[in-house]
Coordinates of C-alpha atoms in Angstrom, one line a residue:
M1 CA -29.4 11.2 -195.2
P2 CA -27.6 9.6 -198.1
V3 CA -29.3 9.5 -201.5
A4 CA -29.2 5.9 -203.0
S5 CA -30.1 7.1 -206.6
A6 CA -28.0 7.8 -209.7
S7 CA -30.3 10.5 -211.0
T8 CA -28.4 13.3 -209.4
S9 CA -25.0 12.0 -210.4
T10 CA -22.8 14.5 -212.2
S11 CA -19.2 14.7 -213.4
T12 CA -16.5 15.2 -210.8
S13 CA -14.2 17.0 -213.2
D14 CA -14.2 20.0 -210.9
S15 CA -12.5 17.8 -208.2
P16 CA -8.8 18.7 -207.5
D17 CA -7.8 15.1 -208.2
V18 CA -9.4 14.3 -211.5
Q19 CA -7.2 11.3 -212.1
A20 CA -8.6 9.5 -209.0
P21 CA -10.6 6.3 -209.8
I22 CA -14.3 6.8 -209.9
L23 CA -17.0 4.2 -209.2
Y24 CA -20.2 4.8 -211.1
D25 CA -22.3 2.0 -209.6
T26 CA -22.1 3.5 -206.2
V27 CA -22.7 7.0 -204.8
D28 CA -21.5 9.0 -201.9
Y29 CA -23.8 10.6 -199.3
K30 CA -24.7 13.4 -201.6
G31 CA -25.7 11.1 -204.4
L32 CA -22.6 11.7 -206.5
P33 CA -20.3 9.0 -208.0
V34 CA -17.8 8.2 -205.4
N35 CA -14.0 8.8 -205.6
K36 CA -12.3 5.5 -204.5
S37 CA -9.4 7.5 -203.0
Y38 CA -11.7 9.3 -200.5
S39 CA -14.4 6.8 -199.6
G40 CA -15.0 3.2 -198.9
G41 CA -12.3 0.6 -198.3
W42 CA -11.0 -0.4 -194.9
K43 CA -11.4 3.1 -193.5
S44 CA -15.2 3.0 -193.8
A45 CA -15.4 -0.8 -193.2
S46 CA -13.6 -0.4 -189.9
L47 CA -16.3 1.9 -188.6
I48 CA -19.0 -0.5 -189.7
I49 CA -17.2 -3.4 -188.1
G50 CA -17.1 -1.3 -184.9
V51 CA -20.9 -1.1 -185.2
E52 CA -21.1 -4.9 -185.3
V53 CA -18.9 -5.2 -182.2
A54 CA -21.3 -3.1 -180.3
E55 CA -24.3 -4.9 -181.7
S56 CA -22.8 -8.4 -180.8
F57 CA -22.0 -7.1 -177.4
A58 CA -25.7 -6.2 -176.9
Y59 CA -27.3 -9.2 -178.5
Y60 CA -25.1 -11.8 -176.9
G61 CA -25.4 -10.1 -173.6
I62 CA -29.0 -11.2 -173.8
S63 CA -28.8 -14.5 -175.6
S64 CA -25.7 -16.1 -173.9
N65 CA -27.3 -16.1 -170.4
L66 CA -31.0 -15.9 -171.3
I67 CA -31.7 -19.5 -170.1
A68 CA -30.4 -18.5 -166.7
F69 CA -32.8 -15.5 -166.5
L70 CA -35.8 -17.8 -167.6
T71 CA -35.0 -20.5 -165.2
G72 CA -34.1 -18.1 -162.4
P73 CA -36.2 -14.8 -162.0
L74 CA -38.9 -16.2 -164.3
G75 CA -39.1 -19.6 -162.7
Q76 CA -39.4 -21.7 -165.9
S77 CA -38.4 -25.4 -166.2
T78 CA -35.3 -26.3 -168.1
A79 CA -37.2 -27.7 -171.1
T80 CA -39.5 -24.7 -171.3
A81 CA -36.7 -22.3 -171.0
A82 CA -34.8 -24.0 -173.7
E83 CA -37.8 -23.9 -176.0
N84 CA -38.3 -20.2 -175.3
V85 CA -34.6 -19.4 -175.9
N86 CA -34.8 -21.3 -179.3
A87 CA -38.0 -19.7 -180.2
W88 CA -36.7 -16.2 -179.6
S89 CA -33.3 -16.8 -181.2
G90 CA -35.1 -18.5 -184.1
T91 CA -37.3 -15.4 -184.5
A92 CA -34.4 -13.1 -184.2
S93 CA -32.7 -15.0 -187.1
L94 CA -35.7 -15.0 -189.3
L95 CA -36.6 -11.4 -189.0
P96 CA -33.5 -10.3 -191.1
L97 CA -35.6 -11.6 -194.0
L98 CA -38.1 -8.8 -193.3
G99 CA -35.3 -6.3 -192.6
A100 CA -33.5 -7.1 -195.8
F101 CA -36.6 -6.9 -197.9
V102 CA -37.4 -3.4 -196.4
A103 CA -33.8 -2.3 -197.0
D104 CA -33.4 -3.7 -200.6
S105 CA -36.9 -2.7 -201.7
F106 CA -37.6 0.6 -199.9
L107 CA -35.3 2.3 -197.4
G108 CA -31.9 1.2 -198.4
R109 CA -29.3 -0.3 -196.0
Y110 CA -28.2 2.9 -194.3
R111 CA -31.7 4.1 -193.3
T112 CA -32.7 0.6 -192.3
I113 CA -29.8 0.4 -189.9
V114 CA -30.7 3.7 -188.3
V115 CA -34.3 2.7 -187.8
A116 CA -33.4 -0.8 -186.6
S117 CA -31.0 0.8 -184.0
V118 CA -33.7 2.9 -182.6
I119 CA -36.0 -0.1 -182.2
Y120 CA -33.1 -2.0 -180.6
L121 CA -32.6 0.8 -178.1
L122 CA -36.3 0.8 -177.1
G123 CA -36.2 -3.0 -176.6
L124 CA -33.1 -2.9 -174.4
A125 CA -34.5 -0.1 -172.4
L126 CA -37.7 -2.0 -171.7
L127 CA -35.8 -5.2 -171.1
T128 CA -33.8 -3.3 -168.3
L129 CA -37.0 -2.0 -166.9
S130 CA -38.5 -5.6 -166.7
A131 CA -35.4 -6.8 -164.8
M132 CA -36.0 -4.3 -162.0
F133 CA -38.9 -6.2 -160.7
P134 CA -38.1 -8.0 -157.4
S135 CA -37.5 -11.8 -158.0
H136 CA -37.5 -14.8 -155.7
S137 CA -34.2 -16.1 -154.6
D138 CA -33.1 -19.6 -155.5
S139 CA -33.8 -20.8 -151.9
D140 CA -37.4 -19.7 -152.2
C141 CA -37.9 -21.7 -155.4
P142 CA -37.5 -25.4 -154.8
I143 CA -37.2 -27.3 -158.0
S144 CA -39.1 -30.6 -158.7
S145 CA -38.4 -33.0 -161.5
T146 CA -41.0 -31.2 -163.7
I147 CA -41.7 -27.7 -162.7
T148 CA -40.5 -24.8 -160.4
S149 CA -42.8 -23.6 -157.7
C150 CA -42.3 -19.8 -158.0
S151 CA -44.1 -17.6 -160.4
P152 CA -43.1 -14.0 -161.4
H153 CA -45.6 -11.1 -161.6
P154 CA -47.6 -11.5 -164.9
F155 CA -46.8 -7.9 -165.9
Q156 CA -43.1 -8.6 -165.6
V157 CA -43.4 -11.6 -167.9
V158 CA -45.5 -9.6 -170.5
L159 CA -43.0 -6.7 -170.3
F160 CA -39.9 -9.0 -170.5
F161 CA -41.1 -10.9 -173.6
S162 CA -42.4 -7.8 -175.3
A163 CA -39.0 -6.2 -174.9
L164 CA -37.2 -9.4 -175.9
Y165 CA -39.1 -9.4 -179.2
L166 CA -38.5 -5.7 -179.8
V167 CA -34.8 -6.6 -179.6
A168 CA -35.4 -9.3 -182.1
L169 CA -37.1 -7.0 -184.4
G170 CA -34.2 -4.5 -184.2
H171 CA -31.7 -7.3 -184.7
G172 CA -33.6 -8.3 -187.8
G173 CA -33.2 -5.0 -189.4
H174 CA -29.7 -4.4 -188.2
K175 CA -27.9 -7.8 -188.9
P176 CA -28.2 -8.3 -192.7
C177 CA -27.8 -4.6 -193.6
V178 CA -24.7 -3.9 -191.5
Q179 CA -22.7 -6.7 -192.9
A180 CA -23.8 -6.2 -196.5
F181 CA -23.2 -2.4 -196.2
G182 CA -19.7 -3.2 -194.8
A183 CA -18.9 -5.5 -197.8
D184 CA -20.2 -2.8 -200.2
Q185 CA -17.3 -0.6 -199.2
F186 CA -15.0 -2.8 -201.5
D187 CA -15.1 -3.0 -205.2
G188 CA -15.5 -6.6 -206.4
Q189 CA -14.1 -5.7 -209.8
D190 CA -10.8 -4.3 -208.4
P191 CA -8.3 -7.3 -207.8
E192 CA -6.9 -5.8 -204.6
E193 CA -10.3 -4.7 -203.2
C194 CA -11.6 -8.2 -204.1
K195 CA -9.0 -9.8 -201.9
A196 CA -9.8 -7.2 -199.1
K197 CA -13.5 -8.1 -199.4
S198 CA -12.7 -11.8 -198.8
S199 CA -10.7 -10.9 -195.8
F200 CA -13.5 -8.5 -194.7
F201 CA -15.7 -11.5 -193.9
N202 CA -12.9 -13.1 -191.8
W203 CA -12.1 -10.0 -189.8
W204 CA -15.8 -9.2 -189.5
Y205 CA -16.3 -12.5 -187.7
F206 CA -13.1 -12.0 -185.7
C207 CA -14.2 -8.6 -184.3
M208 CA -17.8 -9.9 -183.7
S209 CA -16.4 -12.7 -181.7
L210 CA -14.2 -10.3 -179.8
G211 CA -17.3 -8.4 -178.8
I212 CA -18.9 -11.7 -177.7
L213 CA -15.8 -12.6 -175.7
V214 CA -16.0 -9.3 -173.8
T215 CA -19.7 -9.9 -173.2
I216 CA -19.1 -13.4 -171.8
L217 CA -16.3 -12.2 -169.6
T218 CA -18.1 -9.2 -168.2
L219 CA -21.8 -9.2 -168.6
I220 CA -22.5 -12.8 -167.6
Y221 CA -20.6 -12.3 -164.3
I222 CA -22.6 -9.0 -163.7
Q223 CA -25.9 -10.7 -164.4
D224 CA -25.2 -13.8 -162.2
N225 CA -23.6 -11.9 -159.3
I226 CA -24.6 -8.2 -159.3
G227 CA -28.0 -7.8 -161.0
W228 CA -29.9 -8.4 -164.1
A229 CA -31.0 -4.8 -164.5
L230 CA -27.3 -3.7 -164.7
G231 CA -26.6 -6.7 -167.0
F232 CA -29.2 -5.6 -169.4
G233 CA -28.7 -1.9 -169.0
I234 CA -25.0 -2.0 -170.1
P235 CA -25.9 -3.4 -173.5
C236 CA -28.4 -0.5 -173.9
V237 CA -25.5 2.0 -173.4
A238 CA -23.5 0.0 -176.0
M239 CA -26.2 0.5 -178.6
V240 CA -26.2 4.2 -178.0
I241 CA -22.4 4.2 -178.7
E242 CA -23.0 1.9 -181.7
L243 CA -25.5 4.4 -183.3
F244 CA -23.1 7.4 -182.7
I245 CA -20.2 5.5 -184.4
F246 CA -22.3 4.6 -187.3
L247 CA -23.5 8.1 -187.9
L248 CA -20.0 9.5 -187.5
G249 CA -18.9 7.7 -190.8
T250 CA -21.9 8.9 -192.9
K251 CA -19.8 11.0 -195.3
T252 CA -17.3 8.3 -195.9
Y253 CA -19.5 5.5 -197.0
R254 CA -20.3 4.1 -200.4
Y255 CA -23.9 3.7 -201.1
S256 CA -25.2 1.2 -203.8
V257 CA -27.2 2.7 -206.7
K258 CA -30.7 1.3 -207.4
V259 CA -30.5 0.8 -211.1
E260 CA -33.9 -1.0 -211.8
K261 CA -37.2 0.7 -211.1
N262 CA -38.7 -2.5 -209.7
S263 CA -37.0 -4.1 -206.7
A264 CA -35.1 -7.4 -207.2
V265 CA -37.5 -9.1 -204.8
R266 CA -40.5 -8.1 -207.0
R267 CA -38.7 -9.2 -210.2
I268 CA -37.8 -12.6 -208.9
G269 CA -41.3 -13.1 -207.5
R270 CA -42.7 -12.3 -210.9
V271 CA -40.5 -15.0 -212.5
F272 CA -41.8 -17.6 -210.1
L273 CA -45.4 -16.5 -210.6
T274 CA -45.0 -16.5 -214.4
T275 CA -43.4 -19.9 -214.3
I276 CA -46.4 -21.3 -212.4
R277 CA -48.8 -19.7 -214.7
N278 CA -47.0 -21.2 -217.7
W279 CA -46.3 -24.6 -216.0
R280 CA -48.4 -26.6 -218.5
I281 CA -47.4 -24.7 -221.5
Y282 CA -45.0 -26.3 -224.0
P283 CA -43.8 -23.6 -226.3
S284 CA -44.5 -23.9 -229.9
A285 CA -42.0 -21.2 -230.8
I286 CA -39.1 -23.5 -230.5
A287 CA -36.7 -21.2 -232.2
Y288 CA -37.4 -18.5 -229.7
E289 CA -36.6 -20.9 -226.8
E290 CA -33.4 -22.0 -228.5
E291 CA -32.4 -18.4 -229.0
A292 CA -33.1 -17.6 -225.3
C293 CA -31.0 -20.6 -224.3
E294 CA -28.2 -19.5 -226.6
M295 CA -28.2 -16.0 -224.9
L296 CA -28.1 -17.8 -221.5
R297 CA -25.4 -20.2 -222.5
H298 CA -22.7 -18.5 -220.5
H299 CA -25.0 -18.7 -217.4
H300 CA -25.5 -22.4 -217.5
P301 CA -29.0 -22.6 -218.8
Q302 CA -29.4 -26.4 -218.3
Q303 CA -29.7 -25.7 -214.5
L304 CA -33.2 -24.9 -213.4
K305 CA -34.4 -24.9 -217.0
F306 CA -38.0 -24.9 -216.0
L307 CA -37.8 -21.3 -215.1
N308 CA -37.3 -20.5 -218.8
K309 CA -41.0 -20.8 -219.0
A310 CA -41.2 -17.4 -217.5
L311 CA -39.8 -16.1 -220.8
L312 CA -43.0 -17.2 -222.7
A313 CA -46.4 -15.7 -222.9
P314 CA -49.6 -18.0 -222.5
N315 CA -49.7 -18.5 -226.2
G316 CA -46.1 -19.7 -226.3
L317 CA -44.8 -16.5 -227.8
K318 CA -43.2 -13.5 -226.3
G319 CA -45.7 -10.9 -225.3
D320 CA -45.2 -7.3 -224.2
G321 CA -45.5 -6.9 -220.4
K322 CA -46.5 -10.5 -219.9
V323 CA -43.1 -12.2 -219.8
C324 CA -39.9 -11.8 -217.8
S325 CA -36.6 -10.8 -219.3
L326 CA -33.6 -13.0 -219.6
S327 CA -31.8 -11.1 -216.8
E328 CA -34.8 -11.5 -214.5
V329 CA -34.9 -15.3 -215.1
E330 CA -31.2 -15.5 -214.3
E331 CA -31.7 -13.5 -211.1
A332 CA -34.4 -16.1 -210.1
K333 CA -32.1 -19.0 -211.0
A334 CA -29.2 -17.5 -208.9
V335 CA -31.5 -17.4 -205.8
L336 CA -33.2 -20.8 -206.2
K337 CA -29.9 -22.5 -206.8
L338 CA -29.0 -21.8 -203.1
T339 CA -32.0 -23.8 -201.8
P340 CA -30.2 -27.2 -201.5
I341 CA -27.3 -25.7 -199.7
W342 CA -29.6 -23.8 -197.4
V343 CA -31.6 -27.0 -196.6
T344 CA -28.5 -29.1 -195.9
C345 CA -27.1 -26.5 -193.5
L346 CA -30.2 -26.7 -191.1
P347 CA -28.9 -29.6 -188.9
Y348 CA -25.7 -27.5 -188.4
A349 CA -27.9 -24.7 -187.1
V350 CA -29.6 -27.2 -184.6
V351 CA -26.1 -28.0 -183.2
F352 CA -25.2 -24.3 -183.1
A353 CA -28.3 -23.7 -180.7
Q354 CA -26.9 -26.0 -178.0
P355 CA -24.0 -24.0 -176.4
S356 CA -26.3 -21.3 -175.1
T357 CA -28.8 -23.8 -173.7
F358 CA -27.9 -27.4 -172.7
F359 CA -24.2 -26.8 -172.6
T360 CA -24.8 -24.1 -170.1
K361 CA -27.2 -26.2 -167.9
Q362 CA -24.6 -29.0 -167.9
G363 CA -21.9 -26.6 -166.6
A364 CA -24.2 -25.4 -163.8
T365 CA -24.0 -28.9 -162.2
M366 CA -20.2 -29.2 -162.3
Y367 CA -17.4 -27.9 -160.1
R368 CA -16.7 -24.4 -161.2
T369 CA -14.6 -22.9 -158.4
I370 CA -11.1 -21.6 -159.7
S371 CA -10.0 -20.0 -156.4
K372 CA -11.3 -19.5 -152.9
G373 CA -14.6 -17.6 -153.1
L374 CA -14.5 -17.3 -156.9
E375 CA -16.9 -19.5 -158.9
I376 CA -17.3 -18.8 -162.6
P377 CA -20.8 -18.6 -164.2
P378 CA -21.6 -21.7 -166.4
A379 CA -22.4 -19.4 -169.4
M380 CA -18.8 -17.9 -169.2
L381 CA -17.5 -21.1 -170.8
Q382 CA -18.8 -19.8 -174.0
C383 CA -15.7 -17.6 -174.0
F384 CA -13.7 -20.6 -175.1
S385 CA -15.7 -20.6 -178.4
S386 CA -14.9 -17.0 -178.9
L387 CA -11.2 -17.5 -178.1
A388 CA -11.2 -20.4 -180.6
I389 CA -12.7 -18.3 -183.2
I390 CA -10.4 -15.3 -182.6
S391 CA -7.2 -17.4 -182.8
S392 CA -8.5 -19.6 -185.6
I393 CA -9.5 -16.7 -187.9
A394 CA -6.1 -15.1 -187.5
I395 CA -4.4 -18.4 -188.4
Y396 CA -6.8 -19.0 -191.2
D397 CA -6.5 -15.6 -192.8
R398 CA -2.7 -15.0 -192.3
V399 CA -1.4 -18.5 -192.6
F400 CA -3.8 -20.9 -194.3
V401 CA -5.2 -18.7 -197.0
P402 CA -1.8 -17.6 -198.4
I403 CA -0.6 -21.1 -198.5
A404 CA -3.8 -22.4 -200.1
R405 CA -3.9 -19.4 -202.6
A406 CA -0.4 -20.4 -203.8
L407 CA -1.5 -24.0 -204.3
T408 CA -5.0 -23.3 -205.9
G409 CA -4.7 -19.9 -207.4
K410 CA -8.0 -18.8 -205.8
P411 CA -8.1 -15.5 -204.1
S412 CA -9.7 -17.0 -201.0
G413 CA -7.5 -20.1 -201.0
I414 CA -10.2 -22.7 -201.0
S415 CA -13.8 -22.4 -202.4
M416 CA -16.6 -21.2 -200.2
L417 CA -18.4 -24.5 -200.3
Q418 CA -15.2 -26.4 -199.3
R419 CA -14.9 -24.1 -196.3
I420 CA -18.5 -24.6 -195.3
G421 CA -18.3 -28.4 -195.6
T422 CA -15.2 -28.5 -193.3
G423 CA -17.1 -26.8 -190.6
M424 CA -20.0 -29.2 -191.0
F425 CA -17.8 -32.2 -190.5
L426 CA -16.3 -30.6 -187.3
S427 CA -19.9 -30.0 -186.0
A428 CA -20.6 -33.8 -186.2
F429 CA -17.4 -34.4 -184.3
L430 CA -18.2 -31.9 -181.5
T431 CA -21.6 -33.4 -180.8
A432 CA -20.1 -36.8 -180.4
I433 CA -17.6 -35.4 -177.9
A434 CA -20.4 -33.7 -176.1
A435 CA -22.2 -37.0 -175.9
L436 CA -19.2 -38.7 -174.4
V437 CA -18.6 -36.0 -171.9
E438 CA -22.2 -36.1 -170.7
M439 CA -22.0 -39.9 -170.3
K440 CA -19.0 -39.3 -168.0
R441 CA -20.9 -36.7 -166.0
L442 CA -23.8 -39.0 -165.5
E443 CA -21.4 -41.8 -164.4
V444 CA -19.8 -39.5 -161.8
A445 CA -23.3 -38.7 -160.4
R446 CA -24.1 -42.4 -160.1
E447 CA -20.8 -43.2 -158.5
H448 CA -21.1 -40.6 -155.8
G449 CA -24.8 -41.1 -155.1
L450 CA -25.8 -37.7 -156.4
V451 CA -28.4 -38.7 -158.8
D452 CA -31.3 -37.4 -156.7
L453 CA -29.4 -34.5 -155.4
P454 CA -29.5 -32.0 -158.3
G455 CA -28.5 -29.1 -156.0
V456 CA -25.2 -30.6 -155.0
T457 CA -22.2 -29.8 -157.2
L458 CA -20.7 -32.9 -159.0
P459 CA -17.1 -33.6 -158.2
M460 CA -16.3 -33.2 -161.8
S461 CA -14.5 -30.2 -163.3
V462 CA -16.4 -27.9 -165.6
W463 CA -13.2 -27.9 -167.8
W464 CA -14.4 -31.2 -169.3
L465 CA -16.7 -29.1 -171.4
V466 CA -14.0 -27.0 -172.9
P467 CA -13.1 -29.2 -176.0
Q468 CA -16.8 -29.1 -177.2
Y469 CA -16.8 -25.3 -176.9
V470 CA -13.5 -25.0 -178.7
L471 CA -14.6 -27.3 -181.5
C472 CA -17.8 -25.3 -181.8
G473 CA -15.7 -22.1 -182.3
V474 CA -13.4 -23.7 -184.9
S475 CA -16.4 -25.1 -186.9
N476 CA -17.9 -21.7 -186.9
V477 CA -14.8 -20.1 -188.4
F478 CA -15.3 -22.5 -191.4
T479 CA -19.1 -22.8 -191.8
M480 CA -20.4 -19.5 -190.4
V481 CA -17.9 -17.2 -192.3
G482 CA -18.2 -19.4 -195.3
L483 CA -21.9 -19.1 -195.4
Q484 CA -21.8 -15.3 -194.9
E485 CA -19.5 -14.9 -197.9
F486 CA -21.4 -17.5 -200.0
F487 CA -24.9 -16.0 -199.6
Y488 CA -23.5 -12.4 -200.2
D489 CA -21.5 -13.4 -203.3
Q490 CA -24.0 -15.7 -205.0
V491 CA -27.0 -13.5 -205.1
P492 CA -27.7 -10.5 -207.5
K493 CA -26.0 -7.3 -206.3
E494 CA -29.3 -5.6 -205.3
L495 CA -30.3 -8.7 -203.2
R496 CA -27.1 -8.8 -200.9
S497 CA -29.0 -7.8 -197.8
V498 CA -31.6 -10.6 -198.7
G499 CA -28.7 -13.0 -199.4
L500 CA -27.3 -12.4 -195.9
S501 CA -30.7 -12.7 -194.4
L502 CA -31.1 -16.1 -196.1
Y503 CA -27.9 -17.1 -194.3
L504 CA -29.3 -15.9 -191.0
S505 CA -32.5 -17.7 -191.6
I506 CA -30.7 -21.0 -191.6
F507 CA -30.0 -20.5 -187.9
G508 CA -33.6 -19.1 -187.3
I509 CA -35.2 -22.3 -188.7
G510 CA -32.4 -24.3 -187.0
S511 CA -33.5 -22.8 -183.6
F512 CA -37.1 -23.6 -184.3
L513 CA -36.2 -27.1 -185.3
S514 CA -34.2 -27.5 -182.1
S515 CA -37.2 -26.3 -180.1
F516 CA -39.4 -28.7 -182.0
L517 CA -37.0 -31.7 -181.3
I518 CA -36.8 -30.7 -177.6
S519 CA -40.7 -30.5 -177.4
A520 CA -41.2 -33.8 -179.2
I521 CA -38.6 -35.7 -177.2
E522 CA -39.9 -34.2 -174.0
K523 CA -43.5 -35.6 -174.8
C524 CA -42.2 -38.9 -176.0
T525 CA -39.7 -39.7 -173.2
G526 CA -41.4 -38.0 -170.2
G527 CA -44.7 -38.6 -168.3
Q528 CA -46.2 -41.5 -166.4
G529 CA -43.4 -41.3 -163.7
H530 CA -40.6 -41.3 -166.2
D531 CA -37.9 -38.7 -166.5
S532 CA -37.5 -37.2 -169.9
W533 CA -34.2 -36.7 -171.7
F534 CA -34.5 -33.0 -170.5
A535 CA -35.6 -33.4 -166.9
N536 CA -35.0 -30.5 -164.5
N537 CA -32.7 -32.9 -162.6
L538 CA -30.0 -33.3 -165.3
N539 CA -28.6 -36.2 -163.3
R540 CA -31.8 -38.2 -164.3
A541 CA -31.9 -36.7 -167.8
H542 CA -30.3 -38.1 -170.9
L543 CA -28.7 -35.2 -172.8
D544 CA -26.1 -37.8 -174.0
Y545 CA -28.9 -39.5 -176.1
F546 CA -29.9 -36.0 -177.6
Y547 CA -26.2 -35.3 -178.5
W548 CA -25.9 -38.8 -180.2
L549 CA -29.1 -38.0 -182.2
L550 CA -27.6 -34.7 -183.3
A551 CA -24.3 -36.4 -184.3
G552 CA -26.2 -38.8 -186.5
L553 CA -28.2 -36.0 -188.1
S554 CA -25.0 -34.1 -188.7
M555 CA -23.4 -37.0 -190.6
V556 CA -26.5 -37.4 -192.7
Q557 CA -26.5 -33.6 -193.4
F558 CA -22.7 -33.8 -194.3
V559 CA -23.2 -36.6 -196.9
A560 CA -26.2 -34.7 -198.5
Y561 CA -24.2 -31.4 -198.5
L562 CA -21.3 -33.1 -200.3
Y563 CA -23.7 -34.2 -203.1
F564 CA -25.2 -30.8 -203.6
A565 CA -21.9 -28.8 -203.2
K566 CA -20.2 -31.1 -205.8
N567 CA -22.9 -30.2 -208.4
Y568 CA -23.2 -26.5 -207.6
V569 CA -22.1 -24.1 -210.3
Y570 CA -20.9 -20.8 -209.0
N571 CA -22.3 -17.5 -210.3
R572 CA -19.5 -15.5 -211.7

């Protein structure tokens, strides 16, 4: 196992290539300073990207079509299934906070990835086992406007959800650490490797989307037409391959050195606690405060100045062991500065939750036959998002960035916040298009007298949904990749796993917000003989109203984001 400590570091003068550049803030798997010529870079990052492809294949092999399993073999209503999907995906996106804390404070990223992979494998194995239970066919489960009449075996339900949340736990340890570990293979102080690191986030998302595309084109068809046990079993095999690939590159990786005795999480927590303790204190030692601010001048001390109270002891003077250092306060400021950006991204995350839930249920009601005897599963339309991501990233990285770089002089072409904002604007546009398409679908149902015949396919092609999927993919290229780079780059080095988990937590909270909105709207619009916006019979539902609501929230989010992004000062 690699050693993430500098205590055993020795000179490499005995190496045959003594002139090769050495990095002293990272170590190799033996705990020695790494030689840049023999470790890290794209060679190691490519192996780690391969790990992400396998993990994406497994995770999206579950999440992309989960609503079909819940409304099918488990017999849940559309609204209940959507709430469960959002609750699970929200949990899976919040657990990286725990995984990142464990990695950055105790185990290190490498060991956390290994442990998380084992948990992941256990969850997938149990998930496959739960899918082996016999289930009712659709013909045996007539659907009313509110509930389905079939119920699965209680043990199957318990086993399924236990396995599902084990997968979420494994995902929580895996996701932030793998991406941070991959970015760690590049030296941010080297101009060439700095450019490569910026491209890494683009190609990371490119390859991840490629894995998702393969998932959608293969696993969803297998799950819908062959069997759920095989559809969940294949991702289990993929995770075995993922773990093997990851262990294969152990000797080539760069591992971060833990310089401070106390973890960054503990140091930042101490700053906040000390600030609260000193909240009512007005320092009498003005000279000391001015001196502290002078030392912090190059780090923009006027921002979040209240945290400077952590520099003071209860009597207003510096006391040994009772106050925080200047560097600790700056770490806390760097993290707290991210809060407005984090909050304004939440409505985007709510929009992000829709393609795997209501977009999929819309597609199930539409004409999906592409040739005689061949009908595509509705969840397979998500491949258009992946295709849009794959093509857009290639264009962005190879065409847009070089042109923008020549104009702005920035290594990444445009700033991270500009990139994020562009995707946010596109997300508002896509929800408006989704609302218009749904209005058209409801109109077709009324014109052909199919409002009360939810089992009959509407004479409207499923290709009407393609533009909203494509826009979803393009907006992800801007916002998702931008958020990944932003939350990795703008936190202290020791907190990069936590930074990426903060990015993931946006989508966790967004999923819970989506679930809350669905539940609240379901209660407000349903009952007493009225069909809710999310009625099982989508011909009587009003998903268009929901999409218009999301479009409005997205525009409010965009305006708020512009304000905070304009006033944000980057940590250099």
